[in-house]
């Protein structure tokens, strides 16, 4: 049994499937997907449907799912003059902000689903977790989409709020836990100044950034926590 992590797939269903073959995911393995499955690419719904069929895939929320969840429920309703009048300003702003970061493709593909599929997708998205902790290869790992804001080594991992683990960027040079790695995505590794290898997994001071820029023409990366082996497609 092995434990893998992947993140920031951003609607690239084809690369997601290729990565599953590349790591040769077995039923006895676990795969944590640390947020940002949706947006930018056109395959968000296909990826979510595939993930929800797999009991060994643990879905975690990213800022893109967070934005999607706030808007998609409205899109399950029939859009009429009435329903538009009832939209609160916060929702309108949420939809505009989501569109500005690549939400349109997700909205379009969600709208094209059957009512039943829409409900399944919404229910699935609401199950995504914020922070996970796992052991592999004798080491401990804390997983969170954008690291841990307002970090305190003694803080209960269950106490972090969405705004603290979905939107900021970690300080990759800072050693947060004495004896645990933090695995995150969110920041394409090409945007880390100190990183000599853009679009490859970046490891520094116990921080592991696995966002290899799949949503920006880069690569999709995955890491096996047991031995820190890296995979790319
Ligand atoms: Mn993100």
mmCIF file of C-alpha atoms and ligand atoms in Angstrom:
data_model
loop_
_atom_site.group_PDB
_atom_site.id
_atom_site.type_symbol
_atom_site.label_atom_id
_atom_site.label_comp_id
_atom_site.label_asym_id
_atom_site.label_seq_id
_atom_site.Cartn_x
_atom_site.Cartn_y
_atom_site.Cartn_z
ATOM 1 C CA UNK A 1 0.000 0.000 0.000
ATOM 2 C CA UNK A 2 1.307 3.422 -0.968
ATOM 3 C CA UNK A 3 0.056 6.990 -0.444
ATOM 4 C CA UNK A 4 0.102 9.494 -3.296
ATOM 5 C CA UNK A 5 -0.714 13.195 -3.548
ATOM 6 C CA UNK A 6 -1.753 15.235 -6.547
ATOM 7 C CA UNK A 7 -3.220 18.747 -6.801
ATOM 8 C CA UNK A 8 -4.206 21.580 -9.138
ATOM 9 C CA UNK A 9 -5.412 19.390 -12.006
ATOM 10 C CA UNK A 10 -7.576 22.308 -13.222
ATOM 11 C CA UNK A 11 -9.946 20.475 -15.523
ATOM 12 C CA UNK A 12 -7.300 18.491 -17.427
ATOM 13 C CA UNK A 13 -9.091 15.137 -17.458
ATOM 14 C CA UNK A 14 -6.730 13.603 -19.995
ATOM 15 C CA UNK A 15 -3.619 14.265 -17.906
ATOM 16 C CA UNK A 16 -5.404 13.143 -14.730
ATOM 17 C CA UNK A 17 -6.120 9.754 -16.356
ATOM 18 C CA UNK A 18 -2.563 9.484 -17.650
ATOM 19 C CA UNK A 19 -1.251 10.186 -14.145
ATOM 20 C CA UNK A 20 -3.424 7.421 -12.664
ATOM 21 C CA UNK A 21 -1.794 4.982 -15.106
ATOM 22 C CA UNK A 22 1.650 6.460 -14.492
ATOM 23 C CA UNK A 23 1.453 5.872 -10.733
ATOM 24 C CA UNK A 24 -0.383 2.596 -11.371
ATOM 25 C CA UNK A 25 -2.874 3.300 -8.587
ATOM 26 C CA UNK A 26 -3.987 0.104 -6.842
ATOM 27 C CA UNK A 27 -7.174 -0.356 -4.809
ATOM 28 C CA UNK A 28 -5.030 -0.770 -1.715
ATOM 29 C CA UNK A 29 -3.277 2.605 -2.301
ATOM 30 C CA UNK A 30 -4.562 5.998 -1.213
ATOM 31 C CA UNK A 31 -4.574 9.099 -3.382
ATOM 32 C CA UNK A 32 -5.112 12.505 -1.804
ATOM 33 C CA UNK A 33 -6.142 15.202 -4.247
ATOM 34 C CA UNK A 34 -5.232 18.440 -2.511
ATOM 35 C CA UNK A 35 -7.607 20.859 -4.205
ATOM 36 C CA UNK A 36 -8.196 22.746 -7.441
ATOM 37 C CA UNK A 37 -9.556 19.893 -9.523
ATOM 38 C CA UNK A 38 -11.890 22.321 -11.288
ATOM 39 C CA UNK A 39 -11.610 25.435 -13.514
ATOM 40 C CA UNK A 40 -9.523 26.560 -16.482
ATOM 41 C CA UNK A 41 -9.713 23.239 -18.435
ATOM 42 C CA UNK A 42 -12.932 21.738 -19.783
ATOM 43 C CA UNK A 43 -12.767 18.334 -18.039
ATOM 44 C CA UNK A 44 -13.682 19.306 -14.460
ATOM 45 C CA UNK A 45 -16.918 17.285 -14.334
ATOM 46 C CA UNK A 46 -15.273 14.181 -15.852
ATOM 47 C CA UNK A 47 -12.524 14.297 -13.231
ATOM 48 C CA UNK A 48 -15.016 14.727 -10.362
ATOM 49 C CA UNK A 49 -17.180 11.870 -11.655
ATOM 50 C CA UNK A 50 -14.141 9.607 -11.882
ATOM 51 C CA UNK A 51 -12.921 10.582 -8.402
ATOM 52 C CA UNK A 52 -16.266 9.909 -6.768
ATOM 53 C CA UNK A 53 -16.291 6.337 -8.080
ATOM 54 C CA UNK A 54 -12.996 5.570 -6.349
ATOM 55 C CA UNK A 55 -13.129 4.755 -2.647
ATOM 56 C CA UNK A 56 -9.357 5.221 -2.333
ATOM 57 C CA UNK A 57 -9.313 8.818 -3.598
ATOM 58 C CA UNK A 58 -9.592 11.358 -0.783
ATOM 59 C CA UNK A 59 -10.785 14.704 -2.123
ATOM 60 C CA UNK A 60 -9.622 17.896 -0.459
ATOM 61 C CA UNK A 61 -10.895 21.374 -1.123
ATOM 62 C CA UNK A 62 -9.018 24.116 -2.984
ATOM 63 C CA UNK A 63 -9.962 27.751 -3.424
ATOM 64 C CA UNK A 64 -11.504 26.910 -6.811
ATOM 65 C CA UNK A 65 -13.877 24.293 -5.338
ATOM 66 C CA UNK A 66 -14.661 26.748 -2.549
ATOM 67 C CA UNK A 67 -15.704 29.385 -5.088
ATOM 68 C CA UNK A 68 -17.577 26.807 -7.171
ATOM 69 C CA UNK A 69 -19.566 25.526 -4.202
ATOM 70 C CA UNK A 70 -20.781 29.048 -3.451
ATOM 71 C CA UNK A 71 -22.189 29.430 -6.967
ATOM 72 C CA UNK A 72 -23.179 26.009 -8.310
ATOM 73 C CA UNK A 73 -26.239 25.575 -6.159
ATOM 74 C CA UNK A 74 -27.772 28.626 -7.802
ATOM 75 C CA UNK A 75 -27.025 27.072 -11.194
ATOM 76 C CA UNK A 76 -29.146 24.030 -10.342
ATOM 77 C CA UNK A 77 -32.192 26.288 -10.403
ATOM 78 C CA UNK A 78 -33.976 27.320 -13.513
ATOM 79 C CA UNK A 79 -32.796 30.802 -14.438
ATOM 80 C CA UNK A 80 -35.820 33.053 -14.671
ATOM 81 C CA UNK A 81 -36.391 36.776 -14.189
ATOM 82 C CA UNK A 82 -37.698 35.842 -10.772
ATOM 83 C CA UNK A 83 -34.629 33.838 -9.714
ATOM 84 C CA UNK A 84 -32.295 36.560 -11.008
ATOM 85 C CA UNK A 85 -34.144 39.173 -8.943
ATOM 86 C CA UNK A 86 -33.691 36.998 -5.885
ATOM 87 C CA UNK A 87 -29.911 36.706 -6.315
ATOM 88 C CA UNK A 88 -28.177 38.403 -3.452
ATOM 89 C CA UNK A 89 -25.311 40.781 -4.284
ATOM 90 C CA UNK A 90 -22.804 38.493 -2.581
ATOM 91 C CA UNK A 91 -23.686 35.674 -4.964
ATOM 92 C CA UNK A 92 -23.394 37.923 -8.028
ATOM 93 C CA UNK A 93 -19.981 39.056 -6.861
ATOM 94 C CA UNK A 94 -18.999 35.444 -6.143
ATOM 95 C CA UNK A 95 -19.919 34.373 -9.669
ATOM 96 C CA UNK A 96 -17.972 37.271 -11.203
ATOM 97 C CA UNK A 97 -14.910 36.505 -9.091
ATOM 98 C CA UNK A 98 -15.132 32.845 -9.979
ATOM 99 C CA UNK A 99 -15.406 33.641 -13.702
ATOM 100 C CA UNK A 100 -12.336 35.855 -13.427
ATOM 101 C CA UNK A 101 -10.239 32.870 -12.323
ATOM 102 C CA UNK A 102 -11.410 30.360 -14.913
ATOM 103 C CA UNK A 103 -14.815 29.276 -13.588
ATOM 104 C CA UNK A 104 -16.705 29.614 -16.858
ATOM 105 C CA UNK A 105 -15.720 26.185 -18.228
ATOM 106 C CA UNK A 106 -16.824 24.578 -14.965
ATOM 107 C CA UNK A 107 -20.142 26.432 -14.977
ATOM 108 C CA UNK A 108 -20.812 25.423 -18.590
ATOM 109 C CA UNK A 109 -20.031 21.750 -18.041
ATOM 110 C CA UNK A 110 -22.013 21.701 -14.793
ATOM 111 C CA UNK A 111 -25.055 23.225 -16.505
ATOM 112 C CA UNK A 112 -24.925 20.491 -19.156
ATOM 113 C CA UNK A 113 -25.298 17.712 -16.546
ATOM 114 C CA UNK A 114 -28.542 15.938 -15.724
ATOM 115 C CA UNK A 115 -30.305 17.039 -12.547
ATOM 116 C CA UNK A 116 -29.200 13.861 -10.812
ATOM 117 C CA UNK A 117 -25.552 14.335 -11.772
ATOM 118 C CA UNK A 118 -25.685 17.940 -10.584
ATOM 119 C CA UNK A 119 -26.930 16.806 -7.192
ATOM 120 C CA UNK A 120 -24.255 14.104 -6.985
ATOM 121 C CA UNK A 121 -21.517 16.600 -7.852
ATOM 122 C CA UNK A 122 -22.749 19.130 -5.270
ATOM 123 C CA UNK A 123 -22.980 16.474 -2.606
ATOM 124 C CA UNK A 124 -19.513 15.202 -3.458
ATOM 125 C CA UNK A 125 -17.986 18.702 -3.367
ATOM 126 C CA UNK A 126 -19.494 19.301 0.057
ATOM 127 C CA UNK A 127 -17.560 16.274 1.375
ATOM 128 C CA UNK A 128 -14.122 17.680 0.459
ATOM 129 C CA UNK A 129 -11.883 18.049 3.505
ATOM 130 C CA UNK A 130 -9.711 21.027 4.488
ATOM 131 C CA UNK A 131 -6.743 19.510 6.303
ATOM 132 C CA UNK A 132 -5.508 15.922 6.509
ATOM 133 C CA UNK A 133 -2.664 14.262 8.363
ATOM 134 C CA UNK A 134 -1.090 10.987 7.235
ATOM 135 C CA UNK A 135 1.883 8.786 8.020
ATOM 136 C CA UNK A 136 3.914 7.146 5.290
ATOM 137 C CA UNK A 137 7.392 5.644 5.157
ATOM 138 C CA UNK A 138 7.921 6.483 8.830
ATOM 139 C CA UNK A 139 7.259 10.196 8.276
ATOM 140 C CA UNK A 140 4.301 12.473 9.040
ATOM 141 C CA UNK A 141 2.619 14.739 6.516
ATOM 142 C CA UNK A 142 0.038 17.483 6.903
ATOM 143 C CA UNK A 143 -1.900 18.207 3.725
ATOM 144 C CA UNK A 144 -3.644 21.519 2.977
ATOM 145 C CA UNK A 145 -4.276 23.283 -0.332
ATOM 146 C CA UNK A 146 -2.307 26.462 0.398
ATOM 147 C CA UNK A 147 -0.495 25.545 3.592
ATOM 148 C CA UNK A 148 -1.380 26.737 7.098
ATOM 149 C CA UNK A 149 -1.921 30.447 7.725
ATOM 150 C CA UNK A 150 -1.787 31.609 11.368
ATOM 151 C CA UNK A 151 0.292 28.538 12.033
ATOM 152 C CA UNK A 152 0.961 27.373 15.553
ATOM 153 C CA UNK A 153 2.636 24.032 16.129
ATOM 154 C CA UNK A 154 0.255 23.310 19.026
ATOM 155 C CA UNK A 155 -2.893 24.272 17.188
ATOM 156 C CA UNK A 156 -5.455 21.544 16.530
ATOM 157 C CA UNK A 157 -5.397 20.771 12.792
ATOM 158 C CA UNK A 158 -9.194 20.648 12.817
ATOM 159 C CA UNK A 159 -9.389 24.288 13.889
ATOM 160 C CA UNK A 160 -8.184 25.830 10.609
ATOM 161 C CA UNK A 161 -10.778 27.837 8.688
ATOM 162 C CA UNK A 162 -11.119 27.855 4.883
ATOM 163 C CA UNK A 163 -9.545 31.329 4.604
ATOM 164 C CA UNK A 164 -6.466 29.989 6.416
ATOM 165 C CA UNK A 165 -5.768 27.018 4.150
ATOM 166 C CA UNK A 166 -7.089 27.939 0.692
ATOM 167 C CA UNK A 167 -5.855 31.339 -0.439
ATOM 168 C CA UNK A 168 -2.444 32.407 0.854
ATOM 169 C CA UNK A 169 0.968 31.039 0.036
ATOM 170 C CA UNK A 170 3.304 29.297 2.469
ATOM 171 C CA UNK A 171 6.736 30.605 3.340
ATOM 172 C CA UNK A 172 8.655 27.759 1.717
ATOM 173 C CA UNK A 173 11.867 28.655 3.559
ATOM 174 C CA UNK A 174 10.181 28.356 6.953
ATOM 175 C CA UNK A 175 10.221 25.060 8.826
ATOM 176 C CA UNK A 176 6.700 24.898 10.257
ATOM 177 C CA UNK A 177 6.628 21.580 12.149
ATOM 178 C CA UNK A 178 9.795 20.168 13.694
ATOM 179 C CA UNK A 179 8.947 16.664 12.542
ATOM 180 C CA UNK A 180 6.254 16.868 9.838
ATOM 181 C CA UNK A 181 6.186 17.801 6.201
ATOM 182 C CA UNK A 182 3.480 20.105 4.845
ATOM 183 C CA UNK A 183 2.240 19.111 1.387
ATOM 184 C CA UNK A 184 0.409 21.850 -0.516
ATOM 185 C CA UNK A 185 -0.417 23.021 -4.021
ATOM 186 C CA UNK A 186 -2.005 26.324 -5.051
ATOM 187 C CA UNK A 187 1.234 28.099 -6.017
ATOM 188 C CA UNK A 188 2.650 26.859 -9.337
ATOM 189 C CA UNK A 189 6.275 26.014 -8.573
ATOM 190 C CA UNK A 190 7.335 28.222 -11.493
ATOM 191 C CA UNK A 191 6.170 31.158 -9.339
ATOM 192 C CA UNK A 192 8.580 30.364 -6.494
ATOM 193 C CA UNK A 193 11.586 32.590 -7.073
ATOM 194 C CA UNK A 194 14.094 30.322 -5.309
ATOM 195 C CA UNK A 195 12.969 27.265 -7.262
ATOM 196 C CA UNK A 196 15.626 26.146 -9.766
ATOM 197 C CA UNK A 197 13.219 23.704 -11.495
ATOM 198 C CA UNK A 198 9.943 25.307 -12.659
ATOM 199 C CA UNK A 199 7.023 22.917 -13.194
ATOM 200 C CA UNK A 200 8.702 20.246 -11.018
ATOM 201 C CA UNK A 201 7.786 19.485 -7.404
ATOM 202 C CA UNK A 202 9.542 21.903 -5.030
ATOM 203 C CA UNK A 203 10.780 20.684 -1.640
ATOM 204 C CA UNK A 204 12.313 23.096 0.895
ATOM 205 C CA UNK A 205 12.513 23.134 4.719
ATOM 206 C CA UNK A 206 9.859 20.452 5.106
ATOM 207 C CA UNK A 207 7.473 22.110 2.622
ATOM 208 C CA UNK A 208 6.444 20.219 -0.496
ATOM 209 C CA UNK A 209 4.699 22.183 -3.256
ATOM 210 C CA UNK A 210 3.201 19.820 -5.817
ATOM 211 C CA UNK A 211 1.450 22.366 -8.104
ATOM 212 C CA UNK A 212 3.486 21.936 -11.279
ATOM 213 C CA UNK A 213 1.416 24.372 -13.318
ATOM 214 C CA UNK A 214 -1.020 21.993 -14.996
ATOM 215 C CA UNK A 215 -3.521 24.872 -15.285
ATOM 216 C CA UNK A 216 -0.914 27.090 -16.956
ATOM 217 C CA UNK A 217 0.626 24.911 -19.649
ATOM 218 C CA UNK A 218 3.066 23.279 -17.224
ATOM 219 C CA UNK A 219 3.026 19.661 -16.063
ATOM 220 C CA UNK A 220 0.868 17.602 -13.717
ATOM 221 C CA UNK A 221 2.946 16.283 -10.828
ATOM 222 C CA UNK A 222 2.302 13.642 -8.181
ATOM 223 C CA UNK A 223 4.362 12.457 -5.241
ATOM 224 C CA UNK A 224 4.459 9.117 -3.424
ATOM 225 C CA UNK A 225 4.808 10.003 0.241
ATOM 226 C CA UNK A 226 6.356 6.680 1.239
ATOM 227 C CA UNK A 227 9.649 7.485 -0.520
ATOM 228 C CA UNK A 228 9.047 10.985 -1.996
ATOM 229 C CA UNK A 229 9.209 9.584 -5.521
ATOM 230 C CA UNK A 230 7.989 12.131 -8.047
ATOM 231 C CA UNK A 231 5.846 11.495 -11.121
ATOM 232 C CA UNK A 232 5.088 13.807 -14.045
ATOM 233 C CA UNK A 233 2.856 13.813 -17.074
HETATM 234 MN MN1 LIG B 1 -5.492 27.143 -5.589
#
